[in-house]
């Protein structure tokens, strides 16, 4: 609420007339009337007497708020959205500036409003305007100094998008430094810049590196979910995750060995002899595909370190020996198919 509205609210609550309030403060009734209508402001020396007369704190009198709640921020942004559908862009722009001046330290509000101003300008096709640009950019740049890493990253993301849109790719790249080196999003944004700048080879390589890295993460996550279901003896759900692991290996072109390997622990848990033979036979038959992904079309722009053939052969022997000595395959002892497979 504005100061005049607060004065009127509390004056009426005390059943006090403007004349009586004016007399007690030593001012004229028209002066009080101007305050309440927003046509004038009380002298600063009168603020404490007004607060005491109305029995409110100075904070309440001035509508001072230390912070806004998430709900209050959401309501202000929704109000701005409604205003954009009813009023000219410039009028809402001025209103937004006033709100930010009232809550100059509310970073979440500043960022939300800057996004709203920027987005509405694009949707409405508002022509280039230096005043709009300057204000929006200052909002984002101010948030780069935030103590909150999430807010700094959000501001950097907004600035990256702004300069990408302006085709100022070198300027956009400057803001990638605000993203963690481990962030896949940083790498994706870098790939976009390569693409926009016409360096398609580098863009493809970077995109492929993201795919390869994401496979490692997704595979590990699915495997953890799979193992938890096995430990809980929920074989149906474990089977579901095993299928997802196989689908993932196929999509990311990791070779047939990986698709068969996805079932190994499941068939051991089920002690299904037929499926065990099928699974282990498939793994043995496709051992050569264990390190075949460097030749996959999906990673054609990536350069992998050459794998020593001796190392590959060592891994092959280790896997085969593992099948022979693994006690979890004890249920297969006596099965002639297993015996023959192990001999081969």
Short mmCIF file of C-alpha atoms in Angstrom, two decimals:
data_model
loop_
_atom_site.label_atom_id
_atom_site.label_comp_id
_atom_site.label_asym_id
_atom_site.label_seq_id
_atom_site.Cartn_x
_atom_site.Cartn_y
_atom_site.Cartn_z
CA UNK A 1 0.00 0.00 0.00
CA UNK A 2 1.09 3.57 -0.66
CA UNK A 3 1.72 5.87 2.27
CA UNK A 4 -1.51 7.86 1.76
CA UNK A 5 -3.56 4.68 1.70
CA UNK A 6 -1.97 3.47 4.93
CA UNK A 7 -2.69 6.82 6.66
CA UNK A 8 -6.34 6.76 5.53
CA UNK A 9 -6.79 3.12 6.59
CA UNK A 10 -5.48 3.62 10.13
CA UNK A 11 -7.09 7.05 10.58
CA UNK A 12 -10.50 5.61 9.78
CA UNK A 13 -9.82 2.59 11.99
CA UNK A 14 -9.39 5.04 14.89
CA UNK A 15 -12.59 6.88 13.83
CA UNK A 16 -10.60 10.08 13.44
CA UNK A 17 -11.52 12.84 10.98
CA UNK A 18 -8.97 14.51 8.72
CA UNK A 19 -9.55 17.72 10.65
CA UNK A 20 -8.83 16.09 14.00
CA UNK A 21 -5.70 14.43 12.68
CA UNK A 22 -4.51 17.72 11.19
CA UNK A 23 -5.12 19.55 14.50
CA UNK A 24 -3.12 16.99 16.50
CA UNK A 25 -0.21 17.13 14.06
CA UNK A 26 -0.26 20.90 13.70
CA UNK A 27 -1.00 20.88 9.97
CA UNK A 28 -4.01 21.80 7.86
CA UNK A 29 -6.84 19.46 6.94
CA UNK A 30 -6.20 19.98 3.19
CA UNK A 31 -2.63 18.77 3.80
CA UNK A 32 -3.93 15.49 5.28
CA UNK A 33 -6.35 15.20 2.37
CA UNK A 34 -3.49 15.56 -0.12
CA UNK A 35 -1.48 12.87 1.67
CA UNK A 36 -4.33 10.39 1.53
CA UNK A 37 -5.05 11.09 -2.14
CA UNK A 38 -1.40 10.72 -3.08
CA UNK A 39 -1.08 14.34 -4.21
CA UNK A 40 1.57 15.18 -1.62
CA UNK A 41 3.81 13.50 0.93
CA UNK A 42 4.18 14.36 4.63
CA UNK A 43 7.39 16.07 5.66
CA UNK A 44 9.93 13.51 6.85
CA UNK A 45 9.87 15.06 10.34
CA UNK A 46 6.17 14.20 10.57
CA UNK A 47 6.53 10.48 9.92
CA UNK A 48 7.30 9.54 13.54
CA UNK A 49 4.45 11.71 14.95
CA UNK A 50 2.01 10.23 12.40
CA UNK A 51 3.06 6.70 13.35
CA UNK A 52 2.63 7.45 17.05
CA UNK A 53 -0.75 9.13 16.48
CA UNK A 54 -2.04 6.15 14.45
CA UNK A 55 -0.35 3.69 16.84
CA UNK A 56 1.56 1.86 14.13
CA UNK A 57 5.27 1.23 13.59
CA UNK A 58 7.23 3.20 11.05
CA UNK A 59 7.72 -0.03 9.11
CA UNK A 60 3.97 -0.52 8.88
CA UNK A 61 3.36 3.12 8.06
CA UNK A 62 5.85 2.98 5.19
CA UNK A 63 4.74 -0.55 4.14
CA UNK A 64 8.29 -1.71 4.68
CA UNK A 65 8.89 -5.41 4.06
CA UNK A 66 12.22 -7.10 4.68
CA UNK A 67 11.41 -9.87 2.21
CA UNK A 68 8.65 -11.05 -0.06
CA UNK A 69 7.34 -14.59 0.19
CA UNK A 70 7.39 -16.92 -2.80
CA UNK A 71 3.62 -16.55 -3.03
CA UNK A 72 3.82 -12.75 -2.97
CA UNK A 73 6.43 -12.78 -5.74
CA UNK A 74 4.24 -15.11 -7.78
CA UNK A 75 1.24 -12.81 -7.31
CA UNK A 76 3.20 -9.74 -8.43
CA UNK A 77 4.44 -11.54 -11.55
CA UNK A 78 0.90 -12.72 -12.31
CA UNK A 79 -0.32 -9.14 -11.89
CA UNK A 80 2.33 -7.98 -14.38
CA UNK A 81 1.18 -10.68 -16.79
CA UNK A 82 -2.42 -9.47 -16.55
CA UNK A 83 -1.31 -5.88 -17.06
CA UNK A 84 0.53 -6.84 -20.25
CA UNK A 85 -2.74 -8.17 -21.69
CA UNK A 86 -4.62 -4.98 -20.79
CA UNK A 87 -2.15 -2.09 -20.96
CA UNK A 88 0.57 -0.81 -23.32
CA UNK A 89 4.04 -2.28 -22.85
CA UNK A 90 5.52 1.05 -21.75
CA UNK A 91 2.92 1.49 -18.99
CA UNK A 92 3.64 -1.97 -17.55
CA UNK A 93 7.38 -1.35 -17.93
CA UNK A 94 7.06 1.72 -15.70
CA UNK A 95 4.95 -0.20 -13.17
CA UNK A 96 7.55 -3.00 -13.02
CA UNK A 97 10.31 -0.46 -12.41
CA UNK A 98 8.30 0.97 -9.50
CA UNK A 99 7.86 -2.49 -7.96
CA UNK A 100 11.58 -3.19 -8.21
CA UNK A 101 12.32 0.18 -6.58
CA UNK A 102 10.04 -0.82 -3.70
CA UNK A 103 11.83 -4.17 -3.26
CA UNK A 104 15.37 -3.43 -4.52
CA UNK A 105 16.93 -6.42 -2.73
CA UNK A 106 14.42 -9.08 -3.78
CA UNK A 107 16.51 -10.94 -6.33
CA UNK A 108 13.83 -13.47 -7.22
CA UNK A 109 11.39 -10.67 -8.03
CA UNK A 110 13.97 -8.76 -10.08
CA UNK A 111 14.84 -11.83 -12.13
CA UNK A 112 11.20 -12.78 -12.68
CA UNK A 113 10.29 -9.27 -13.77
CA UNK A 114 13.31 -9.01 -16.10
CA UNK A 115 12.32 -12.30 -17.74
CA UNK A 116 8.74 -11.08 -18.05
CA UNK A 117 9.78 -7.78 -19.63
CA UNK A 118 12.14 -9.52 -22.04
CA UNK A 119 9.67 -12.24 -22.99
CA UNK A 120 6.72 -9.90 -23.47
CA UNK A 121 8.81 -7.64 -25.66
CA UNK A 122 9.53 -10.58 -27.95
CA UNK A 123 5.95 -11.87 -27.98
CA UNK A 124 4.48 -8.45 -28.67
CA UNK A 125 7.07 -7.57 -31.28
CA UNK A 126 8.09 -4.41 -29.43
CA UNK A 127 10.72 -2.50 -31.51
CA UNK A 128 14.29 -2.15 -30.25
CA UNK A 129 14.44 0.38 -27.43
CA UNK A 130 17.61 1.42 -25.62
CA UNK A 131 15.77 2.20 -22.38
CA UNK A 132 14.22 -1.28 -22.25
CA UNK A 133 17.49 -2.98 -23.17
CA UNK A 134 19.49 -1.05 -20.59
CA UNK A 135 17.06 -1.73 -17.75
CA UNK A 136 16.69 -5.45 -18.49
CA UNK A 137 20.44 -5.96 -18.86
CA UNK A 138 21.16 -4.06 -15.64
CA UNK A 139 18.75 -6.37 -13.81
CA UNK A 140 20.54 -9.46 -15.10
CA UNK A 141 24.02 -8.02 -14.56
CA UNK A 142 23.19 -7.02 -11.01
CA UNK A 143 22.14 -10.59 -10.24
CA UNK A 144 25.51 -11.88 -11.44
CA UNK A 145 26.88 -10.49 -8.15
CA UNK A 146 24.35 -12.40 -6.05
CA UNK A 147 25.57 -14.53 -3.14
CA UNK A 148 23.23 -17.24 -4.37
CA UNK A 149 24.89 -19.50 -6.96
CA UNK A 150 21.53 -20.53 -8.40
CA UNK A 151 20.60 -16.89 -8.97
CA UNK A 152 24.00 -16.11 -10.54
CA UNK A 153 23.61 -19.03 -12.92
CA UNK A 154 20.04 -18.03 -13.80
CA UNK A 155 21.18 -14.48 -14.58
CA UNK A 156 24.08 -15.77 -16.69
CA UNK A 157 21.67 -18.04 -18.56
CA UNK A 158 19.41 -15.06 -19.29
CA UNK A 159 22.34 -12.96 -20.53
CA UNK A 160 23.60 -15.84 -22.66
CA UNK A 161 20.15 -16.11 -24.27
CA UNK A 162 19.93 -12.34 -24.78
CA UNK A 163 23.24 -12.08 -26.64
CA UNK A 164 22.64 -15.30 -28.54
CA UNK A 165 19.43 -13.75 -29.83
CA UNK A 166 21.38 -10.64 -30.82
CA UNK A 167 23.91 -12.88 -32.66
CA UNK A 168 26.69 -11.51 -30.46
CA UNK A 169 28.21 -14.94 -29.94
CA UNK A 170 31.49 -13.90 -28.33
CA UNK A 171 29.57 -11.85 -25.77
CA UNK A 172 27.21 -14.77 -25.12
CA UNK A 173 30.19 -17.07 -24.54
CA UNK A 174 31.48 -14.83 -21.73
CA UNK A 175 28.59 -15.90 -19.51
CA UNK A 176 29.34 -19.62 -19.80
CA UNK A 177 32.02 -19.11 -17.14
CA UNK A 178 29.22 -18.81 -14.57
CA UNK A 179 28.24 -22.43 -15.21
CA UNK A 180 30.11 -25.26 -13.52
CA UNK A 181 32.69 -27.00 -15.70
CA UNK A 182 30.85 -30.24 -14.90
CA UNK A 183 27.51 -28.85 -16.05
CA UNK A 184 26.15 -30.59 -19.19
CA UNK A 185 24.18 -27.42 -19.84
CA UNK A 186 27.39 -25.40 -20.15
CA UNK A 187 28.65 -27.81 -22.78
CA UNK A 188 25.33 -27.78 -24.64
CA UNK A 189 25.32 -24.00 -24.75
CA UNK A 190 28.89 -24.03 -26.04
CA UNK A 191 27.79 -26.42 -28.80
CA UNK A 192 24.98 -24.03 -29.74
CA UNK A 193 27.52 -21.22 -30.09
CA UNK A 194 29.75 -23.38 -32.30
CA UNK A 195 26.72 -24.18 -34.44
CA UNK A 196 25.60 -20.55 -34.72
CA UNK A 197 29.14 -19.45 -35.59
CA UNK A 198 29.26 -22.01 -38.41
CA UNK A 199 31.79 -24.36 -36.79
CA UNK A 200 29.66 -27.43 -37.45
CA UNK A 201 32.44 -29.98 -36.92
CA UNK A 202 33.14 -28.68 -33.42
CA UNK A 203 29.42 -28.41 -32.69
CA UNK A 204 28.83 -32.05 -33.67
CA UNK A 205 31.80 -33.20 -31.61
CA UNK A 206 30.55 -31.33 -28.53
CA UNK A 207 27.01 -32.65 -28.89
CA UNK A 208 28.38 -36.21 -29.23
CA UNK A 209 30.53 -35.76 -26.12
CA UNK A 210 27.37 -34.79 -24.22
CA UNK A 211 25.59 -37.92 -25.47
CA UNK A 212 28.49 -40.16 -24.50
CA UNK A 213 28.74 -38.61 -21.03
CA UNK A 214 24.99 -38.75 -20.50
CA UNK A 215 24.98 -42.46 -21.34
CA UNK A 216 27.43 -43.15 -18.52
CA UNK A 217 25.22 -41.29 -16.04
CA UNK A 218 21.91 -42.72 -17.23
CA UNK A 219 23.30 -46.24 -17.34
CA UNK A 220 24.60 -45.93 -13.78
CA UNK A 221 21.25 -44.56 -12.56
CA UNK A 222 19.22 -47.33 -14.21
CA UNK A 223 21.60 -49.94 -12.87
CA UNK A 224 21.21 -48.60 -9.32
CA UNK A 225 17.41 -48.76 -9.66
CA UNK A 226 17.75 -52.27 -11.06
CA UNK A 227 19.96 -53.46 -8.17
CA UNK A 228 17.62 -52.00 -5.55
CA UNK A 229 14.71 -53.98 -7.02
CA UNK A 230 16.79 -57.16 -7.02
CA UNK A 231 17.71 -56.64 -3.37
CA UNK A 232 14.04 -56.15 -2.58
CA UNK A 233 13.25 -59.35 -4.48
CA UNK A 234 10.95 -57.41 -6.79
CA UNK A 235 11.88 -59.36 -9.92
CA UNK A 236 9.09 -57.92 -12.05
CA UNK A 237 10.30 -54.34 -11.50
CA UNK A 238 13.93 -55.47 -11.87
CA UNK A 239 13.00 -56.96 -15.24
CA UNK A 240 11.48 -53.62 -16.21
CA UNK A 241 14.72 -51.76 -15.45
CA UNK A 242 16.79 -54.43 -17.21
CA UNK A 243 14.77 -53.78 -20.38
CA UNK A 244 15.39 -50.07 -19.99
CA UNK A 245 19.14 -50.72 -19.68
CA UNK A 246 19.04 -52.70 -22.92
CA UNK A 247 17.04 -50.00 -24.70
CA UNK A 248 19.54 -47.40 -23.51
CA UNK A 249 22.53 -49.42 -24.76
CA UNK A 250 20.89 -49.78 -28.18
CA UNK A 251 19.94 -46.11 -28.48
CA UNK A 252 23.45 -45.00 -27.53
CA UNK A 253 25.06 -47.64 -29.79
CA UNK A 254 27.06 -49.35 -27.06
CA UNK A 255 27.17 -52.74 -28.80
CA UNK A 256 25.27 -55.98 -28.41
CA UNK A 257 27.45 -57.14 -25.51
CA UNK A 258 25.94 -54.41 -23.34
CA UNK A 259 22.37 -55.42 -24.21
CA UNK A 260 22.98 -59.01 -23.12
CA UNK A 261 24.96 -57.95 -20.05
CA UNK A 262 21.94 -55.94 -18.85
CA UNK A 263 20.13 -59.23 -18.12
CA UNK A 264 22.97 -61.09 -16.40
CA UNK A 265 22.17 -60.40 -12.74
CA UNK A 266 18.45 -60.85 -13.39
CA UNK A 267 18.80 -64.34 -14.86
CA UNK A 268 21.10 -65.23 -11.96
CA UNK A 269 18.45 -64.06 -9.47
CA UNK A 270 15.74 -65.99 -11.30
CA UNK A 271 18.04 -69.02 -11.75
CA UNK A 272 16.44 -69.54 -15.13
CA UNK A 273 18.72 -71.99 -16.94
CA UNK A 274 17.42 -71.34 -20.45
CA UNK A 275 17.72 -67.57 -20.08
CA UNK A 276 21.13 -67.92 -18.49
CA UNK A 277 22.43 -69.88 -21.47
CA UNK A 278 20.93 -67.31 -23.86
CA UNK A 279 22.37 -64.37 -21.92
CA UNK A 280 25.89 -65.73 -21.39
CA UNK A 281 26.06 -67.12 -24.94
CA UNK A 282 25.08 -63.69 -26.27
CA UNK A 283 27.73 -61.96 -24.17
CA UNK A 284 30.44 -64.42 -25.30
CA UNK A 285 29.41 -64.14 -28.95
CA UNK A 286 29.54 -60.34 -28.82
CA UNK A 287 32.66 -59.79 -26.74
CA UNK A 288 34.14 -57.98 -29.73
CA UNK A 289 31.48 -55.28 -29.38
CA UNK A 290 32.54 -54.48 -25.82
CA UNK A 291 34.72 -51.60 -27.07
CA UNK A 292 33.03 -51.08 -30.44
CA UNK A 293 31.41 -47.71 -29.61
CA UNK A 294 34.34 -45.65 -31.05
CA UNK A 295 33.21 -46.90 -34.48
CA UNK A 296 29.54 -46.14 -33.89
CA UNK A 297 28.03 -43.52 -36.26
CA UNK A 298 26.63 -41.71 -33.23
CA UNK A 299 30.17 -40.75 -32.18
CA UNK A 300 31.70 -40.21 -35.61
CA UNK A 301 33.03 -36.75 -34.72
CA UNK A 302 34.71 -37.86 -31.50
CA UNK A 303 38.29 -39.06 -31.15
CA UNK A 304 38.83 -41.94 -28.73
CA UNK A 305 42.10 -43.17 -27.39
CA UNK A 306 43.12 -46.34 -29.21
CA UNK A 307 42.60 -49.45 -27.15
CA UNK A 308 45.49 -51.87 -26.90
CA UNK A 309 44.41 -55.22 -28.44
CA UNK A 310 46.28 -57.01 -25.66
CA UNK A 311 44.15 -55.16 -23.11
CA UNK A 312 40.98 -56.20 -24.94
CA UNK A 313 42.12 -59.84 -25.00
CA UNK A 314 42.91 -59.65 -21.29
CA UNK A 315 39.41 -58.39 -20.59
CA UNK A 316 37.93 -61.19 -22.73
CA UNK A 317 39.81 -63.84 -20.78
CA UNK A 318 38.84 -62.23 -17.47
CA UNK A 319 35.15 -62.27 -18.41
CA UNK A 320 35.26 -65.89 -19.55
CA UNK A 321 37.11 -66.96 -16.42
CA UNK A 322 34.54 -65.06 -14.39
CA UNK A 323 31.75 -67.17 -15.86
CA UNK A 324 33.63 -70.37 -14.99
CA UNK A 325 34.46 -69.42 -11.40
CA UNK A 326 31.46 -67.32 -10.37
CA UNK A 327 29.67 -69.18 -7.57
CA UNK A 328 26.41 -67.41 -8.39
CA UNK A 329 26.20 -69.74 -11.43
CA UNK A 330 26.24 -72.82 -9.17
CA UNK A 331 22.66 -73.59 -10.24
CA UNK A 332 24.00 -74.25 -13.76
CA UNK A 333 26.37 -77.05 -12.67
CA UNK A 334 25.32 -80.28 -14.29
CA UNK A 335 23.61 -78.62 -17.24
CA UNK A 336 25.36 -80.06 -20.33
CA UNK A 337 24.76 -76.85 -22.28
CA UNK A 338 26.60 -74.85 -19.60
CA UNK A 339 29.45 -77.32 -19.43
CA UNK A 340 29.89 -77.20 -23.18
CA UNK A 341 29.70 -73.40 -23.21
CA UNK A 342 32.37 -73.11 -20.55
CA UNK A 343 34.65 -75.53 -22.41
CA UNK A 344 34.29 -73.57 -25.63
#
